[in-house]
Short mmCIF file of C-alpha atoms and ligand atoms in Angstrom, two decimals:
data_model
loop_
_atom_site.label_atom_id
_atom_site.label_comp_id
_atom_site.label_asym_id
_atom_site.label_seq_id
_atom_site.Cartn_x
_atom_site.Cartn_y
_atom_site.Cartn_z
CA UNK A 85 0.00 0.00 0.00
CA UNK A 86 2.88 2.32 -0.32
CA UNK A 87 2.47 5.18 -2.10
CA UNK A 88 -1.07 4.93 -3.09
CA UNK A 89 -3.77 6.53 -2.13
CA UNK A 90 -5.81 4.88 1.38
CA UNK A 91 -9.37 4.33 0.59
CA UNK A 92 -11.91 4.85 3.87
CA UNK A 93 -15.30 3.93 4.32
CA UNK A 94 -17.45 5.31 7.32
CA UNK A 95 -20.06 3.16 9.22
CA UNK A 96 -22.70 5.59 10.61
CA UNK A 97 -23.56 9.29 10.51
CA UNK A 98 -24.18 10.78 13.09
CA UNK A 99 -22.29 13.54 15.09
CA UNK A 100 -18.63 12.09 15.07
CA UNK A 101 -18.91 10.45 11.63
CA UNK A 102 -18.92 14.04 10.35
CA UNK A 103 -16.40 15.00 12.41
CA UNK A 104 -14.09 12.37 11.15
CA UNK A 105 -14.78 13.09 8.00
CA UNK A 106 -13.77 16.56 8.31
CA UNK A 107 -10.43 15.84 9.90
CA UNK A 108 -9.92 13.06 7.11
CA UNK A 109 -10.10 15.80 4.36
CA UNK A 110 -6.49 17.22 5.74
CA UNK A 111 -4.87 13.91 5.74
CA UNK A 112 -2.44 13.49 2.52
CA UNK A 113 -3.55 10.46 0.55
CA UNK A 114 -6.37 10.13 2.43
CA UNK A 115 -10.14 9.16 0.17
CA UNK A 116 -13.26 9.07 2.02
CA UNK A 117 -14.47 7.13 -0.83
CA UNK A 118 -18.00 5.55 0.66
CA UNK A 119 -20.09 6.14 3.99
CA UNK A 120 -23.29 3.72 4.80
CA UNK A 121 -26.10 4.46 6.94
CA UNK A 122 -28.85 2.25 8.16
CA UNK A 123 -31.32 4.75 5.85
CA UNK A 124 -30.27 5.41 2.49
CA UNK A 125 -30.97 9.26 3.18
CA UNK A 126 -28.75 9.63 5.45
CA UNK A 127 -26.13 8.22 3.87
CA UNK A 128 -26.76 10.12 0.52
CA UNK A 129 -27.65 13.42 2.56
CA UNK A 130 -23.50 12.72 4.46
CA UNK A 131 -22.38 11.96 0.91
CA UNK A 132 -23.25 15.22 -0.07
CA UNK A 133 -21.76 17.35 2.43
CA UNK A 134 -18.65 15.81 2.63
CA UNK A 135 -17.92 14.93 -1.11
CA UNK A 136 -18.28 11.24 -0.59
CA UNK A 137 -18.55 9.31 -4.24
CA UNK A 138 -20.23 5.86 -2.74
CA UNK A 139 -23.12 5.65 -0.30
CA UNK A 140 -24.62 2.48 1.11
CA UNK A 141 -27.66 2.33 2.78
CA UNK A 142 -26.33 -0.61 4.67
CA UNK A 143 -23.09 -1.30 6.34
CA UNK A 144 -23.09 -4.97 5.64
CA UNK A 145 -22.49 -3.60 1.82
CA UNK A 146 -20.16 -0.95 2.26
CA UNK A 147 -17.72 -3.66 3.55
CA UNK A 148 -17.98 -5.70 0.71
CA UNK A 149 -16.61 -2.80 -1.41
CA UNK A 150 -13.40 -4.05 -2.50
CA UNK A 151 -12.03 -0.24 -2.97
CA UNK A 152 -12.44 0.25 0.13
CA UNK A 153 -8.98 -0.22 3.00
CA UNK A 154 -10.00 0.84 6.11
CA UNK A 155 -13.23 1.22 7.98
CA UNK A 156 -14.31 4.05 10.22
CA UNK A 157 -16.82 3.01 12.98
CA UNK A 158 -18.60 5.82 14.32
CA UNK A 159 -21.65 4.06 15.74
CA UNK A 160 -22.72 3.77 19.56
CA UNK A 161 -20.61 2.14 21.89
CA UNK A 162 -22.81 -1.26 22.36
CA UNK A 163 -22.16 -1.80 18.45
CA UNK A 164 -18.48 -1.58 18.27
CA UNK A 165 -18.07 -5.43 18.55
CA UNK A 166 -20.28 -6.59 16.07
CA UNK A 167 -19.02 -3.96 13.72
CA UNK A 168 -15.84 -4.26 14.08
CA UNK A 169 -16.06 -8.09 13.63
CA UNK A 170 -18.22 -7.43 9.98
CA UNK A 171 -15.49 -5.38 9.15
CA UNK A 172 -12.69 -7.46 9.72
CA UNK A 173 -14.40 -10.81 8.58
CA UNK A 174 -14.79 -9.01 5.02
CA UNK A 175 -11.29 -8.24 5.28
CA UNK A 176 -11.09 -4.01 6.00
CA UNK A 177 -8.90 -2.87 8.48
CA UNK A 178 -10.48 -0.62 11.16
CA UNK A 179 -10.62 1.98 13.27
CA UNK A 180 -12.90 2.08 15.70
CA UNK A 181 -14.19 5.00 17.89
CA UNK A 182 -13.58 4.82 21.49
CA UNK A 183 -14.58 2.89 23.97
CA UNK A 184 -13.38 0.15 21.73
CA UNK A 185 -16.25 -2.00 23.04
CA UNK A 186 -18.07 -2.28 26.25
CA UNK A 187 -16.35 -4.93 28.08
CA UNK A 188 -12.60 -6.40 27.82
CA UNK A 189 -14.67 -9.70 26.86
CA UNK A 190 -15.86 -8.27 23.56
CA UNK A 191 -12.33 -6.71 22.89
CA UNK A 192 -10.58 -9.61 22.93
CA UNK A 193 -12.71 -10.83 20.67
CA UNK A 194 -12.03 -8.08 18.54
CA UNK A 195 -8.58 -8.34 18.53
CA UNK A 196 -8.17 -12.08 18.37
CA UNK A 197 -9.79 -11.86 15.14
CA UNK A 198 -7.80 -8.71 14.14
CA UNK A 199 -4.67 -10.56 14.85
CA UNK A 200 -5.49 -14.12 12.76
CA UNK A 201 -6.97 -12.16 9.97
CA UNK A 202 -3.64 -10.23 9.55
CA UNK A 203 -5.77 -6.85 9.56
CA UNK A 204 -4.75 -3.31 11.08
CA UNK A 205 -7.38 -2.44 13.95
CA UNK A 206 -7.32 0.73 16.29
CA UNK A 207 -9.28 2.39 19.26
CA UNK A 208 -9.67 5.94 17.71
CA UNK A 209 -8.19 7.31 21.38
CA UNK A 210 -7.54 10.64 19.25
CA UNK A 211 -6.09 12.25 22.43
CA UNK A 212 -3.11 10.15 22.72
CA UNK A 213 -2.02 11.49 18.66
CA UNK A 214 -2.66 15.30 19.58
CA UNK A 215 0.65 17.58 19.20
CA UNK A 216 1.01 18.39 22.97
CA UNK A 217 -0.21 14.53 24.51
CA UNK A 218 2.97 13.75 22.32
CA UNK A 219 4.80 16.44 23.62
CA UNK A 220 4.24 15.73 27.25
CA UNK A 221 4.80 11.84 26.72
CA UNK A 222 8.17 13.15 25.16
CA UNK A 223 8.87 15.58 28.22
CA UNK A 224 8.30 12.96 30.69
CA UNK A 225 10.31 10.56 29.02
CA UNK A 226 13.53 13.50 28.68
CA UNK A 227 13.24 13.60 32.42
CA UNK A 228 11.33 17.43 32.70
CA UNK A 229 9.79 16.51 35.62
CA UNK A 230 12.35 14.21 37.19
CA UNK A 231 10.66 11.03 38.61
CA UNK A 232 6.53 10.81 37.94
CA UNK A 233 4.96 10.78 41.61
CA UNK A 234 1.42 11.73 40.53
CA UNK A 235 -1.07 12.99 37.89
CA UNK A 236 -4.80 13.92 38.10
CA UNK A 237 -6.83 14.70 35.52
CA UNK A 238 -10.70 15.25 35.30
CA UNK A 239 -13.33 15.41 32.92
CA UNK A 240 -16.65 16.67 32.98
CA UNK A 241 -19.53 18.76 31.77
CA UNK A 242 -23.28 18.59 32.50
CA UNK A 243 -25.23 16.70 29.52
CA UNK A 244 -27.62 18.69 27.64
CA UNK A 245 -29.98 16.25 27.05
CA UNK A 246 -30.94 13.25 28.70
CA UNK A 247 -31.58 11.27 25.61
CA UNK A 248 -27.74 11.36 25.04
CA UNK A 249 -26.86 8.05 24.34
CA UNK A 250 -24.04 8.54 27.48
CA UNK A 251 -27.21 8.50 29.59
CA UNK A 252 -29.17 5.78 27.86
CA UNK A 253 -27.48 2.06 29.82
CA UNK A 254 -28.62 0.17 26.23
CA UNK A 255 -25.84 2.00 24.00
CA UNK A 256 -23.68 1.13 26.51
CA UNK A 257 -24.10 4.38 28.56
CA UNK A 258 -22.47 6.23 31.65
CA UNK A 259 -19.46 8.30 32.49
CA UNK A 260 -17.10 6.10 32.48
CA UNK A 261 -16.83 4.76 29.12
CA UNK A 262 -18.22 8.10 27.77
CA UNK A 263 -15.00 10.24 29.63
CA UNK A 264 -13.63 8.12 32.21
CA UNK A 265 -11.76 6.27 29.55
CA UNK A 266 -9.58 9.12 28.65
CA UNK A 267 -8.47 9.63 32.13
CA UNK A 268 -7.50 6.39 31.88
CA UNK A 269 -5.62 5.85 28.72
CA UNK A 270 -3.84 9.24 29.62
CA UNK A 271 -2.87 7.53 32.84
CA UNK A 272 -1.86 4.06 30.63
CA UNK A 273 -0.10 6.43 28.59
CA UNK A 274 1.90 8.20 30.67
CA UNK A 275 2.75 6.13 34.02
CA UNK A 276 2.09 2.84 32.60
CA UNK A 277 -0.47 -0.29 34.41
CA UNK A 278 -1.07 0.15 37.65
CA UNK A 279 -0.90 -2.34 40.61
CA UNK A 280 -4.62 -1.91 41.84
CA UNK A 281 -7.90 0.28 41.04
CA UNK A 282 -10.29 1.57 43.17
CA UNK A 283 -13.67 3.38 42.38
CA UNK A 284 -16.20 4.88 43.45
CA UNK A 285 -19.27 5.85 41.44
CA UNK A 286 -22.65 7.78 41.71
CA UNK A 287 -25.33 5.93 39.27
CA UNK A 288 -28.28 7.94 38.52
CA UNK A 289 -31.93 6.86 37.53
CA UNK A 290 -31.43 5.60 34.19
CA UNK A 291 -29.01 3.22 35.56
CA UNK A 292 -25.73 4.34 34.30
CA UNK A 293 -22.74 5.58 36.46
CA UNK A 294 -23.02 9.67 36.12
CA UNK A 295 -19.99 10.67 37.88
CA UNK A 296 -16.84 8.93 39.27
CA UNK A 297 -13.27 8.98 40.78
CA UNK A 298 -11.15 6.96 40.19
CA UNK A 299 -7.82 5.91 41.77
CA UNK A 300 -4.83 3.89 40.02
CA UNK A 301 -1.76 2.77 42.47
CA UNK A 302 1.37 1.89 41.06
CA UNK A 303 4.34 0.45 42.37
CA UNK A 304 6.68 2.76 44.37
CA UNK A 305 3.79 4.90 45.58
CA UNK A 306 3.15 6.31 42.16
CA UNK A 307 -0.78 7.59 41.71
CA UNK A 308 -3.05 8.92 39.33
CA UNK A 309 -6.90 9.87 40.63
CA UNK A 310 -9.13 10.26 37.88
CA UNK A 311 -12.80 12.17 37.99
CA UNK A 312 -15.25 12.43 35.46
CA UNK A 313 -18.46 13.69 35.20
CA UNK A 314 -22.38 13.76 33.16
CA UNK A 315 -23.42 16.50 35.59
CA UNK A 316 -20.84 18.66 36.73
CA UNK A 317 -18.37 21.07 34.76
CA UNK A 318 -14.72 20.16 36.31
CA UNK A 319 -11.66 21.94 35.82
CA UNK A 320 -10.93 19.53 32.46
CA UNK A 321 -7.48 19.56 33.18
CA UNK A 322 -4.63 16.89 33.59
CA UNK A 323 -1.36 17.56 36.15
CA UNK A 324 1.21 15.46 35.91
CA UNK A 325 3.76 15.53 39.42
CA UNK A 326 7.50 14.78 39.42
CA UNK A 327 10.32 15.05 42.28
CA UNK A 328 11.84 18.06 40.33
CA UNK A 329 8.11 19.80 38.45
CA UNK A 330 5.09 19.78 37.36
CA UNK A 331 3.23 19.67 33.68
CA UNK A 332 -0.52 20.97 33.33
CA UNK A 333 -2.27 20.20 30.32
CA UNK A 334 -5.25 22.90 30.49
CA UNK A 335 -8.49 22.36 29.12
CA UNK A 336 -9.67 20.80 27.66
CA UNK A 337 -6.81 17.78 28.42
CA UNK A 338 -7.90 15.34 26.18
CA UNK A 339 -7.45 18.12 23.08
CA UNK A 340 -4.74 20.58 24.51
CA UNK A 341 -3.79 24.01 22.93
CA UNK A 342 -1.44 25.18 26.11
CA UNK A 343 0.37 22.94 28.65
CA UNK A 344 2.84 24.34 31.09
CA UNK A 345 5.90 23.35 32.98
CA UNK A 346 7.19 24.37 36.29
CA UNK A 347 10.46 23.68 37.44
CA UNK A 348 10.32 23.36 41.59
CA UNK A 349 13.34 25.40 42.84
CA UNK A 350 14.30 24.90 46.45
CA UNK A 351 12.30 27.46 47.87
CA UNK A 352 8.88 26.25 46.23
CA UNK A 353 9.73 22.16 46.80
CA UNK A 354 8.89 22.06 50.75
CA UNK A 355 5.16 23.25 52.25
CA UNK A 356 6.28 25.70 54.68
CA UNK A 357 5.62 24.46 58.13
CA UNK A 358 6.35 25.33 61.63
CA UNK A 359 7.76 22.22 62.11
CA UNK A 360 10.76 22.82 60.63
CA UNK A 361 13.24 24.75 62.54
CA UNK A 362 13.78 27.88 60.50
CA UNK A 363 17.61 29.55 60.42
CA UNK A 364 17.98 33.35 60.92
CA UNK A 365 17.04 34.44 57.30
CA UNK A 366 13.91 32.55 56.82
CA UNK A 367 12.86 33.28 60.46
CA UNK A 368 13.58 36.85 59.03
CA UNK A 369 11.19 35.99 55.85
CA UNK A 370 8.87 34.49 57.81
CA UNK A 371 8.38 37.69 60.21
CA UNK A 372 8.27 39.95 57.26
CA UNK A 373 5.75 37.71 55.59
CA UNK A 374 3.38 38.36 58.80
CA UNK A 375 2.67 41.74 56.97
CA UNK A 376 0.02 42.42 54.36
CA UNK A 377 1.53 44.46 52.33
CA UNK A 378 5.08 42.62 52.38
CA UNK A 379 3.24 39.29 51.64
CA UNK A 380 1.78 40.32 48.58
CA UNK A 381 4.84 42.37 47.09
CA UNK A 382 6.81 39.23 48.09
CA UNK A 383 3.62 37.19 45.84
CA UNK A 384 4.07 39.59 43.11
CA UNK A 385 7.64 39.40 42.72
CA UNK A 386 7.48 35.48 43.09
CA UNK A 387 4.91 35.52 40.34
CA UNK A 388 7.50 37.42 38.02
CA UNK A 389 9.97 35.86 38.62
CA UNK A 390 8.18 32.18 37.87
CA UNK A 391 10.02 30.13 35.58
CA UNK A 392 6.42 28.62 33.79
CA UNK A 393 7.69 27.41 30.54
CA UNK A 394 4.08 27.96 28.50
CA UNK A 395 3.83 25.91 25.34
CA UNK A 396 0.62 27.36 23.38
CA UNK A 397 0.38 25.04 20.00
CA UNK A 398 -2.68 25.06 18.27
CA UNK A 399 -3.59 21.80 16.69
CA UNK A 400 -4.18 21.43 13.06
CA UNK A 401 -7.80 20.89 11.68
CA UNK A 402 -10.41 19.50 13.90
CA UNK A 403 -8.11 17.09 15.90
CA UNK A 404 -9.23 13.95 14.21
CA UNK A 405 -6.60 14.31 11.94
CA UNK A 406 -3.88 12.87 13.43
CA UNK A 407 -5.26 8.98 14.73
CA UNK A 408 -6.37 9.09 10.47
CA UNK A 409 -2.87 9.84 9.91
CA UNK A 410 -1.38 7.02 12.53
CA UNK A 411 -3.82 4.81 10.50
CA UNK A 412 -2.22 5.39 7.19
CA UNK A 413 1.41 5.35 8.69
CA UNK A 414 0.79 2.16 10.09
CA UNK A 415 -0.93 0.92 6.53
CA UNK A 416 1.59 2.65 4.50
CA UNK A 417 4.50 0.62 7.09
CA UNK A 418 2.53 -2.75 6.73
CA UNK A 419 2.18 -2.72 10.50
CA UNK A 420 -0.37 -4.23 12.11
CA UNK A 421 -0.98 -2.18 15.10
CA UNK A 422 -0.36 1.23 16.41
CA UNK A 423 2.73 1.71 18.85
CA UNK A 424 0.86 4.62 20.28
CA UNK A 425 -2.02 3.09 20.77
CA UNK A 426 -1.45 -0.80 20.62
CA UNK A 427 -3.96 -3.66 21.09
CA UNK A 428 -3.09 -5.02 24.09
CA UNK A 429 -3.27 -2.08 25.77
CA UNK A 430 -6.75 -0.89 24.86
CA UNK A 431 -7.65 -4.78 26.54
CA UNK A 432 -5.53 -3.86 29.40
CA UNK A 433 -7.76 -0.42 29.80
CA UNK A 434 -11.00 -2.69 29.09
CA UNK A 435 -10.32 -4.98 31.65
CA UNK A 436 -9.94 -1.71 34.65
CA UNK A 437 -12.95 -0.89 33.32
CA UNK A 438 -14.51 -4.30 34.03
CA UNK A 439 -12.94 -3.54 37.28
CA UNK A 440 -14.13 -0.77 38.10
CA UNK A 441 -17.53 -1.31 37.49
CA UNK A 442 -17.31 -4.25 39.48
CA UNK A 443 -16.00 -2.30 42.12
CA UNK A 444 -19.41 -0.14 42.47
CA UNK A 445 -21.66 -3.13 42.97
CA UNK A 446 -19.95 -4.52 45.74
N1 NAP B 9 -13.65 10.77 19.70
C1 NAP B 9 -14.52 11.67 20.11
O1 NAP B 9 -14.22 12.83 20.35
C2 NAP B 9 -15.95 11.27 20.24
C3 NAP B 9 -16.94 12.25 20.40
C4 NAP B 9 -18.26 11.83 20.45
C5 NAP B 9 -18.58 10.50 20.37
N2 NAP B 9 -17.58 9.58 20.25
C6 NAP B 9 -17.91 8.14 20.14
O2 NAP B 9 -18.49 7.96 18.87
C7 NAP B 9 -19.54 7.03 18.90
C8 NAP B 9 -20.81 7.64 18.31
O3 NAP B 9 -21.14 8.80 19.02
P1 NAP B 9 -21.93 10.02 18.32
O4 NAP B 9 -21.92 11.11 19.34
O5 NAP B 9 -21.41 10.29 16.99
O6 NAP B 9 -23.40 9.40 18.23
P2 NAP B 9 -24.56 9.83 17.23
O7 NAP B 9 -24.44 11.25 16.83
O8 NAP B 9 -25.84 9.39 17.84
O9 NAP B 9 -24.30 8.94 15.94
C9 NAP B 9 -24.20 7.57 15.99
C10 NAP B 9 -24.59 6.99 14.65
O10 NAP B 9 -24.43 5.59 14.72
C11 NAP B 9 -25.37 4.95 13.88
N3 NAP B 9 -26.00 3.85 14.61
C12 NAP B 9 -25.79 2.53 14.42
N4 NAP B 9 -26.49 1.78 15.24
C13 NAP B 9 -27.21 2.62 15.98
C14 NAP B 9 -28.17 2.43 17.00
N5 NAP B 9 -28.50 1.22 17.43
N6 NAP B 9 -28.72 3.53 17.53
C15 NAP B 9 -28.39 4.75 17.13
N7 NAP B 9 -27.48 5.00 16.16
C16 NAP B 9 -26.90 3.95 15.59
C17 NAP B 9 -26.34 6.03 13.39
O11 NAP B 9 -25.98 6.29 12.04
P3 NAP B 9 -26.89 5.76 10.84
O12 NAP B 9 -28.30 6.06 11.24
O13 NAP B 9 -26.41 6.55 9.72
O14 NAP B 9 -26.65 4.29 10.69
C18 NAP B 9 -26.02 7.24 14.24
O15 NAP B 9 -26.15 8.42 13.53
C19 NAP B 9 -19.64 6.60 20.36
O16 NAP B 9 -18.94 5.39 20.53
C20 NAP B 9 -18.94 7.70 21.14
O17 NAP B 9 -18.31 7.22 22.32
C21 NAP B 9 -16.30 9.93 20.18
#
């Protein structure tokens, strides 16, 4: 598949679909060449907007087109398996939106088959390809921050409408697989699997879990506590702790624009507390830091004299973009499965979300 152009076909069209197909349009050697739709309309009403020349008013035949490589699923989460498995039985590699499927049980399926048909199959986890996740993973790795102690990251903003299919438990609703699963493949990401998971969870009428925190343990004391949220706006933001700084990724984390690192100097790495004996100059700050006045010209010229490092990059396009263009890397490489985003560990994240959830009826 070298040079030539990468053919994709799009199951579904609804909100992301179109989204996908926008970001697709600034990928080089990228066709969106059909899109299917379980109504014909739809699918000739998506065709039309985005340029597409084939639509199929059923997926079963848009995966027996034999111009078409790889297969966009942008359906509900409690369809995932089943469409993925079409897909790959007629021989199309996929990419599949996130949560892969709704249980670790139906992704192994998935990727069993994946693996003995020889195809190319990916959880579209979007946020890990973004400029800045890449740049932090690189920071972290260069030592920035020193040793990883801790990161937190939350995500969460009230629904507007209850018939969101996040709210509805039959398309495989509720927080966690909606959001929580970007706190946690940020956490995968970036400190690795942890050692043991705990949860808590607040399920709401409809039946699915509409907020909850979640904490990974790793060994060596490392943690990560996640939060993430149908109800409540959070700050949308991820930290990530070292022995020697600190990296926030603002909002919205899973899509970042602006991170910044702080470097702890000496002064800033200790909580100042009585209970360390102070020696004649800081007993000297300390006094002078009784005042008003003193305390906040001492905050001012702290602030100024912050070593932030700010890193503002905008990211290209809608996003989407760049998992389309890990896709046809990996095709264009003949390789199987995305480094960035491999197999096993989108099982891995499947199974703490079995976990988890098992954690909240016990
Ligand atoms: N990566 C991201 O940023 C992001 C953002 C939002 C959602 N998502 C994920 O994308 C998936 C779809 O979410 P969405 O917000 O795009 O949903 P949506 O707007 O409701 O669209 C889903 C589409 O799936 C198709 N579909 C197939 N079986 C269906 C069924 N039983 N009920 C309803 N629709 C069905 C429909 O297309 P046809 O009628 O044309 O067949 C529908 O338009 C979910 O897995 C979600 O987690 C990802």
């Amino acid at each position: 598949m070298s040079e030539q152009p990468i053919r994709w076909g799009i199951l579904g069209t609804g909100f992301i679909s179109g989204e996908f197909a926008k970001g697709l349009k600034l990928v080089e050697r990228a066709q969106l060449w059909g899109v299917s739709s379980r109504q014909a309309k739809n699918a000739r009403v998506f065709a039309e907007i985005f340029q597409v020349p084939r639509a199929y008013d059923s997926y079963e035949q848009l995966v027996q087109d034999p111009d078409i490589d790889v297969v966009y699923i942008g359906t509900p989460n409690h369809t995932h398996k089943d469409l993925c498995i079409l897909c790959l039985e007629a021989g199309k590699h996929v990419l599949c939106e996130k949560p892969f499927t709704i249980n670790a049980q139906e992704a192994r399926e998935v990727i069993n088959l994946a693996r003995r048909q020889k195809l190319f199959c990916m959880e579209a986890m979007w946020m890990r390809f973004m400029p800045l996740i890449q740049q932090v993973k690189a920071m972290i790795e260069q030592g920035a921050i020193g040793d990883v102690r801790m990161l937190t990251a939350d995500f969460g903003y009230p629904l507007v409408s209850n018939s969101n299919h996040a709210s509805t438990p039959e398309f495989g609703g509720g927080v966690l697989l909606d959001r929580g699963v970007y706190g946690l493949s940020l956490a995968y990401y970036l400190l690795g699997e942890p050692s043991e998971i705990l949860s808590q969870a607040s399920i709401c009428a409809s039946g699915v879990d509409e907020q909850s925190s979640i904490l990974l343990s790793y060994p060596q004391g490392k943690l990560a506590v996640l939060c993430q949220s149908l109800r409540t706006r959070t700050s949308n933001q991820a930290v990530i702790m070292g022995t020697t700084g600190k990296i926030l990724i603002e909002e919205l984390f899973i899509m970042p624009e602006k991170i910044s690192l702080s470097k702890f100097s000496p002064s800033t790495q200790a909580f100042p507390s009585p209970l360390i004996p102070l020696n004649a100059k800081q007993k000297l700050v300390a006094a002078a830091k009784q005042n008003s006045l003193i305390r906040s010209l001492y905050r001012s010229v702290l602030g100024l004299l912050k070593s932030d490092k700010v890193i503002v990059k905008p990211f290209a396009g809608n996003g989407y973009n760049y998992e389309a263009t890990e896709v046809m890397n990996c095709l264009q490489n003949s390789q199987l499965e995305s480094q960035v985003m491999p197999l096993d560990e989108t099982l891995k994240i499947m199974e703490a979300i079995d976990r988890i959830r098992s954690q909240w009826s016990e």
